[in-house]
mmCIF file of C-alpha atoms in Angstrom:
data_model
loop_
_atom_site.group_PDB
_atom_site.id
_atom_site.type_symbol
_atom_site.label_atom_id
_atom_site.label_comp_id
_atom_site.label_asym_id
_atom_site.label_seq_id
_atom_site.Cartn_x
_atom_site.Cartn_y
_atom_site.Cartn_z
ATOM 1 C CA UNK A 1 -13.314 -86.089 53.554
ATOM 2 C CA UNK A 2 -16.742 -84.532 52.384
ATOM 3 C CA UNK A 3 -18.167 -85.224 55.927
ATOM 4 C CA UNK A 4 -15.033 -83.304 57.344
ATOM 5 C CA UNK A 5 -15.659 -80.508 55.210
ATOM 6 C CA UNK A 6 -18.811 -80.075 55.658
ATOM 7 C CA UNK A 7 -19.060 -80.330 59.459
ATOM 8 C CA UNK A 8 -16.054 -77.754 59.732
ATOM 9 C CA UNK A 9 -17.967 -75.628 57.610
ATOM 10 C CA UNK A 10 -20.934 -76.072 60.116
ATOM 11 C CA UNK A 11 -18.582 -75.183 62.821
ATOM 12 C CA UNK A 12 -17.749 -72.056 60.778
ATOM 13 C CA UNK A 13 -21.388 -71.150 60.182
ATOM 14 C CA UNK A 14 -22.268 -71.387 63.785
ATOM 15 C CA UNK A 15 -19.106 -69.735 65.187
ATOM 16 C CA UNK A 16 -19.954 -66.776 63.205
ATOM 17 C CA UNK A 17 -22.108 -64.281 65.490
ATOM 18 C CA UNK A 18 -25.893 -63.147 64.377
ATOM 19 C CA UNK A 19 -25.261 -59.834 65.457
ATOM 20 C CA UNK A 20 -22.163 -57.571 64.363
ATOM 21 C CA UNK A 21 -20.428 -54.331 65.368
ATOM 22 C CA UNK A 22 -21.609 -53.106 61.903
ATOM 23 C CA UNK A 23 -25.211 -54.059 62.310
ATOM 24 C CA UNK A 24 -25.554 -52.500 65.621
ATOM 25 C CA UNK A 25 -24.090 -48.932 64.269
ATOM 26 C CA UNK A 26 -26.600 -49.218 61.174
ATOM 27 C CA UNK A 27 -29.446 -50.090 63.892
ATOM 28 C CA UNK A 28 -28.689 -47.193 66.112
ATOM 29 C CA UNK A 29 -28.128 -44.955 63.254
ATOM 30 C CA UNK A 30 -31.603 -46.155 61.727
ATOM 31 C CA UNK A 31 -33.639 -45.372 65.620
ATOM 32 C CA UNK A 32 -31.963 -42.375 65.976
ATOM 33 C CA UNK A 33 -33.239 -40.820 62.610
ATOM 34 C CA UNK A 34 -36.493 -42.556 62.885
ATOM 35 C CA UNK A 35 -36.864 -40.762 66.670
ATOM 36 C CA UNK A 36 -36.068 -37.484 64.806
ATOM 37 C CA UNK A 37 -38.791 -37.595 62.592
ATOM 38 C CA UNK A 38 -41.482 -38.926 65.470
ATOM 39 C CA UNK A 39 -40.231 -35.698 67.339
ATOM 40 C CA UNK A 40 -40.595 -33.135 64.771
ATOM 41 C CA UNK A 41 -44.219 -34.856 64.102
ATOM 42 C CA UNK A 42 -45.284 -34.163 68.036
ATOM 43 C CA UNK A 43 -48.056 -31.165 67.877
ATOM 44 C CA UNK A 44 -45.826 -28.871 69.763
ATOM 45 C CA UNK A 45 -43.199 -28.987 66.857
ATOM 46 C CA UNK A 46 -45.859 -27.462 64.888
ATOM 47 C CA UNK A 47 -45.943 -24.204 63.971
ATOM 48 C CA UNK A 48 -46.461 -24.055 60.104
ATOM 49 C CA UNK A 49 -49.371 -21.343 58.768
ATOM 50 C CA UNK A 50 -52.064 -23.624 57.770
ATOM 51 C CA UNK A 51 -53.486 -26.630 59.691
ATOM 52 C CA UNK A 52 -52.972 -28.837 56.261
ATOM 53 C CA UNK A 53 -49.198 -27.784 55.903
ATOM 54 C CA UNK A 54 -49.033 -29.206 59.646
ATOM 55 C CA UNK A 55 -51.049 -32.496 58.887
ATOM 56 C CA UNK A 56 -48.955 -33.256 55.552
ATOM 57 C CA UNK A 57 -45.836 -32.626 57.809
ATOM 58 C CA UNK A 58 -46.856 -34.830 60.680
ATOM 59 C CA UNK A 59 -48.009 -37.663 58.243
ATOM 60 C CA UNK A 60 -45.058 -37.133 56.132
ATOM 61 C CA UNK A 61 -42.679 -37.127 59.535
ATOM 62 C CA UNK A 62 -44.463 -40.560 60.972
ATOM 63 C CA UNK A 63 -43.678 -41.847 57.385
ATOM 64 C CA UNK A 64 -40.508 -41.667 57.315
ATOM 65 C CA UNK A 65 -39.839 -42.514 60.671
ATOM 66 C CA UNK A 66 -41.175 -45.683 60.437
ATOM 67 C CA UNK A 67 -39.303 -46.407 56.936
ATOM 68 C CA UNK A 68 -35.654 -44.650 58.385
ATOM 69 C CA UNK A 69 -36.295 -47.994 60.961
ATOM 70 C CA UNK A 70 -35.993 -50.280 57.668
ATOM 71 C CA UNK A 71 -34.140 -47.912 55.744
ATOM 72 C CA UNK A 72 -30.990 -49.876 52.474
ATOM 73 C CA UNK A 73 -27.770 -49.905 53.897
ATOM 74 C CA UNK A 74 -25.795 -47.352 52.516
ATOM 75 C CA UNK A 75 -23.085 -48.598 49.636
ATOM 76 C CA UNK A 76 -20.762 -45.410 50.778
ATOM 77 C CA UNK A 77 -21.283 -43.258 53.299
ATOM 78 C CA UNK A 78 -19.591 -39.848 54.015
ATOM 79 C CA UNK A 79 -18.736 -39.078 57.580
ATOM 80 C CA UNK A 80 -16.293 -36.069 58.397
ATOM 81 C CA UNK A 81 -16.219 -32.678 59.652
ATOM 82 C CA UNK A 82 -17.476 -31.567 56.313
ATOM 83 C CA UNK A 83 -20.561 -33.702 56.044
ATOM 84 C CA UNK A 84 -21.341 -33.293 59.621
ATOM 85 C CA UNK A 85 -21.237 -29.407 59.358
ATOM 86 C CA UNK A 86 -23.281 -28.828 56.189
ATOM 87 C CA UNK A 87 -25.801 -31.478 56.554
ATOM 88 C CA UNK A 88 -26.192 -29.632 60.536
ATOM 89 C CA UNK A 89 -26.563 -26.454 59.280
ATOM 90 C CA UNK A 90 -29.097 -27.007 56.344
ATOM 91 C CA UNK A 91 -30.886 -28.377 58.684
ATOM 92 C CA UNK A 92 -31.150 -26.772 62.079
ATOM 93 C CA UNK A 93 -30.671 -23.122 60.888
ATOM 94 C CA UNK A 94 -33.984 -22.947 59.535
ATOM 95 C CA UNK A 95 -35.484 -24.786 62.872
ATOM 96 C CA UNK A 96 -33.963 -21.615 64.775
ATOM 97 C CA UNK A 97 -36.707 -19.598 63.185
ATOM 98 C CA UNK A 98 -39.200 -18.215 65.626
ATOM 99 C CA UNK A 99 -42.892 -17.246 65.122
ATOM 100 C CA UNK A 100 -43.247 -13.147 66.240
ATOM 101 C CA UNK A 101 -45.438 -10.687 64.539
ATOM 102 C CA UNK A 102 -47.815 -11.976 61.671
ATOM 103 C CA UNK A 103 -46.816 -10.170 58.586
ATOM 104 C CA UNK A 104 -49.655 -8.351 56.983
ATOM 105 C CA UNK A 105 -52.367 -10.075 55.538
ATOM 106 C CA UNK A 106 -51.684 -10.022 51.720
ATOM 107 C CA UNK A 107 -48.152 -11.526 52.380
ATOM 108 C CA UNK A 108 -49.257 -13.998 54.985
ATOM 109 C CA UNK A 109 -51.662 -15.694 53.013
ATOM 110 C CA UNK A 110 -48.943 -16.190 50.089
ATOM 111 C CA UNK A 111 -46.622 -17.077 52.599
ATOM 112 C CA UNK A 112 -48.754 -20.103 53.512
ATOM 113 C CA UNK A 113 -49.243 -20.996 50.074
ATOM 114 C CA UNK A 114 -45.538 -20.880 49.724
ATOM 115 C CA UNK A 115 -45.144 -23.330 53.097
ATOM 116 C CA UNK A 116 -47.970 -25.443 51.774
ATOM 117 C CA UNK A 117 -45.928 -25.823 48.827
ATOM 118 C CA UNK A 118 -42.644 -26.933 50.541
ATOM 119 C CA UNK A 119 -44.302 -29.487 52.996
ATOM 120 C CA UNK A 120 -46.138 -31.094 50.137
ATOM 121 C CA UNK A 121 -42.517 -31.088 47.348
ATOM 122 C CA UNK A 122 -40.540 -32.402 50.119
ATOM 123 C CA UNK A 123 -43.033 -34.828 51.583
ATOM 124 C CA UNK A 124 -43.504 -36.119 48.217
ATOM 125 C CA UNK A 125 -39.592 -36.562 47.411
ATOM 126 C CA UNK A 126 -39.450 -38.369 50.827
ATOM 127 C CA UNK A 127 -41.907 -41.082 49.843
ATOM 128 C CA UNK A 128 -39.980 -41.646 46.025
ATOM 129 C CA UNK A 129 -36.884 -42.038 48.397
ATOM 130 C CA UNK A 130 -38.680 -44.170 50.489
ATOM 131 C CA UNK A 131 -35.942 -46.508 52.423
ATOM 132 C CA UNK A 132 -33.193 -44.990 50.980
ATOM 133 C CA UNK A 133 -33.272 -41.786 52.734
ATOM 134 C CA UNK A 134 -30.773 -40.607 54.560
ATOM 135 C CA UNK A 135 -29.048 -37.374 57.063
ATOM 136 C CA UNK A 136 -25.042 -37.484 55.772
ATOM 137 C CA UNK A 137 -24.034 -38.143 52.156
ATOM 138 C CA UNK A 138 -24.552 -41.400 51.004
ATOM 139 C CA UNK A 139 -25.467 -44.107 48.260
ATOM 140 C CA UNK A 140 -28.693 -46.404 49.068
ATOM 141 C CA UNK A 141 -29.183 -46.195 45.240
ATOM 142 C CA UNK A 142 -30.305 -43.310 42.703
ATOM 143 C CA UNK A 143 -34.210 -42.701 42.985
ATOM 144 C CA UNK A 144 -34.641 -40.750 39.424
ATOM 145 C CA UNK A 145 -38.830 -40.718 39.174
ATOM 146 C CA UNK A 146 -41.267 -38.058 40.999
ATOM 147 C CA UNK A 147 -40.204 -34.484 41.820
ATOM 148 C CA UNK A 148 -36.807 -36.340 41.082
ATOM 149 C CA UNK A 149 -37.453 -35.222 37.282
ATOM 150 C CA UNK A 150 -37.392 -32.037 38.468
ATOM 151 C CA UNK A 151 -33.965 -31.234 40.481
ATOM 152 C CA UNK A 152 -31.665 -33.341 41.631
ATOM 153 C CA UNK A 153 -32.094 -32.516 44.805
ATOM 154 C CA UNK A 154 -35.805 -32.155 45.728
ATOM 155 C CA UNK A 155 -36.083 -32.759 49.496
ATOM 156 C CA UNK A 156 -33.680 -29.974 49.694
ATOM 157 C CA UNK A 157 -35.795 -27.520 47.371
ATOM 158 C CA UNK A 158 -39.036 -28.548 49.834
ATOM 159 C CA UNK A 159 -37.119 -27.727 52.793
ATOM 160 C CA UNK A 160 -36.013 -24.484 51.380
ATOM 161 C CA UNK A 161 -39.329 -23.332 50.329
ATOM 162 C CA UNK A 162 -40.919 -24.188 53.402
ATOM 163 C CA UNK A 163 -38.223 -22.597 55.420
ATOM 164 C CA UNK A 164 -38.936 -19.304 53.095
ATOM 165 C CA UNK A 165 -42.310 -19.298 53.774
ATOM 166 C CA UNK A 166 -42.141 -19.297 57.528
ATOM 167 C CA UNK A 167 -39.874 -16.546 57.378
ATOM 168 C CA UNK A 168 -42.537 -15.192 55.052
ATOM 169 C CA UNK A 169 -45.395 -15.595 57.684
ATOM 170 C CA UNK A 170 -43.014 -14.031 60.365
ATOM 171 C CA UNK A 171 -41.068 -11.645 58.429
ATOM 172 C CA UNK A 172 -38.345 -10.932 61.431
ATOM 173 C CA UNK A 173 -34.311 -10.065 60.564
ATOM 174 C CA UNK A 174 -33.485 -12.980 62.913
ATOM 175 C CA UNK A 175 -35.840 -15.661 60.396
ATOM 176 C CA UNK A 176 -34.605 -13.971 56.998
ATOM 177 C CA UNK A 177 -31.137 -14.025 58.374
ATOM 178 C CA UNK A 178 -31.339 -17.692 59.005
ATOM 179 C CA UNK A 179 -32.821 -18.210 55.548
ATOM 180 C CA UNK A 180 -30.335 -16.982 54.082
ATOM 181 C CA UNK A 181 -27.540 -18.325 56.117
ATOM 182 C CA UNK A 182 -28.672 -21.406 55.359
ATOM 183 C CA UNK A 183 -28.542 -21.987 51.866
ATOM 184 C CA UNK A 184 -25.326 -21.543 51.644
ATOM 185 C CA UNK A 185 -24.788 -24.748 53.843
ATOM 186 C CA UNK A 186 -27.418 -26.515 51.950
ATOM 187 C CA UNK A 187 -25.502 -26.061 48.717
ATOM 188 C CA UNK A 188 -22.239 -27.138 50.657
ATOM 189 C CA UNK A 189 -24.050 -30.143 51.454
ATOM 190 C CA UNK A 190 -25.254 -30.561 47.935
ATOM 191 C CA UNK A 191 -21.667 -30.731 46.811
ATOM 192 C CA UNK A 192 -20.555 -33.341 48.683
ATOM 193 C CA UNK A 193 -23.172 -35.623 48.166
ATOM 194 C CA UNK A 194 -22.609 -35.230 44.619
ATOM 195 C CA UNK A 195 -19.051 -35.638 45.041
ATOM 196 C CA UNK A 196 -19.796 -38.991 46.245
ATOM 197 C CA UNK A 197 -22.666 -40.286 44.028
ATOM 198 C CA UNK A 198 -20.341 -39.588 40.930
ATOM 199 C CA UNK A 199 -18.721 -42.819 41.376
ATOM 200 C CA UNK A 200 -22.028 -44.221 40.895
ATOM 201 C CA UNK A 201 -22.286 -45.049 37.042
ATOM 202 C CA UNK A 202 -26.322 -45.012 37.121
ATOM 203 C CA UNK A 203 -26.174 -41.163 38.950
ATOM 204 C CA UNK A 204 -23.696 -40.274 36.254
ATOM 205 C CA UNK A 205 -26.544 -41.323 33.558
ATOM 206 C CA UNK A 206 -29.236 -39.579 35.608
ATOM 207 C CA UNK A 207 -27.051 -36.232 35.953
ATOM 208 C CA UNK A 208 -26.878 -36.030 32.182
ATOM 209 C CA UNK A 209 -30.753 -36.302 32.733
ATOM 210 C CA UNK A 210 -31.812 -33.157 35.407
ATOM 211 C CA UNK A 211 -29.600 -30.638 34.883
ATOM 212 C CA UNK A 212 -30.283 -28.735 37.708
ATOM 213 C CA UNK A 213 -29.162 -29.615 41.410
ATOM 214 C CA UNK A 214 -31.582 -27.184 43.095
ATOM 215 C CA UNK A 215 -32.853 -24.604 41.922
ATOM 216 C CA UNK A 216 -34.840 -24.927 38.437
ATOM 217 C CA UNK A 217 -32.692 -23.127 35.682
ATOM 218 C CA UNK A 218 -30.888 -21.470 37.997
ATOM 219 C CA UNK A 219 -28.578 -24.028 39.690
#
């Protein structure tokens, strides 16, 4: 009976397939972030004030490209009309923004002192998240160390200050407008992904920790 039961479970074993609908999603999903990262690191992408904000953001971009290949499988994942939305316009609204005239010189060298700033907080959140970064809202486990410490949301905060700065270098309505358009949509997005993680016991604990999603002592 023990030789019956083991050879069915063989049979079992080899019936079931090496490669699943659910891998093949989490594959394309993985390429198709990776690809967007190896894009936005092609020189023509950038456009940044200072030739070291563009090398941090191309090394930073073929970073994470190559980990978003190998990235943890999410434990929840948040796909609607909702996630889609806020997580598109956090991000592309401030990629709208268009170089035109150079501000004048006193506000154009903070300004790339301010984008400097951005590339390097959000680069540097990137790496602490490592393979558990992500587009839509998600769980691939609470990272709590580096500029985590700070806000709860730090690769948001980079891409905000960066954003600001450009607009900063380029002071046009059209880049300010977008600026500001998008943080609204960023803290949209902010919401939901907090929505979700609070079902997660060990973001509960780190909440109590950083107080502040965004913005320090101010939200």
């Amino acid at each position: 009976m023990e030789q019956v039961a083991q050879s069915r479970s063989g049979l079992t074993e080899a019936a079931s397939p090496a490669i699943t609908m659910i891998g093949l999603r989490r594959a394309a999903g993985n390429v198709g972030l990776a690809l967007m990262f190896f894009i936005t690191a092609a020189p023509s992408a950038q456009r940044y004030g200072s030739w070291l904000a563009n090398t941090i953001w191309i090394g930073g971009a073929l970073l994470m490209g190559a980990l978003s290949l190998i990235r943890v499988p999410a434990k929840e994942t948040t796909v609607d009309f909702q996630s889609l939305t806020s997580s598109a316009g956090m991000v592309l609204l401030p990629a709208l923004m268009r170089p035109g005239e150079p501000s004048f010189p006193a506000l154009a060298n903070i300004a790339v002192i301010v984008e400097l700033a951005g590339v390097l907080f959000s680069q540097a959140a990137r790496i602490y998240m490592g393979r558990s970064f992500g587009i839509l809202p998600a769980n691939r486990g609470i990272v709590s160390a580096g500029p985590f410490r700070i806000v709860r949301h730090p690769v948001y905060l980079g891409w905000f200050i960066l954003s600001l700065g450009y607009a900063m270098s380029y002071a046009s309505w059209r880049n300010c407008a977008l600026v500001a358009v998008a943080l609204p949509f960023t803290i949209w997005r902010i919401k939901l992904e907090e929505r979700l993680l609070t079902g997660d016991a060990e973001y509960r604990a780190y909440r109590s920790q950083v107080r502040f999603r965004l913005l320090p002592g101010i939200y």
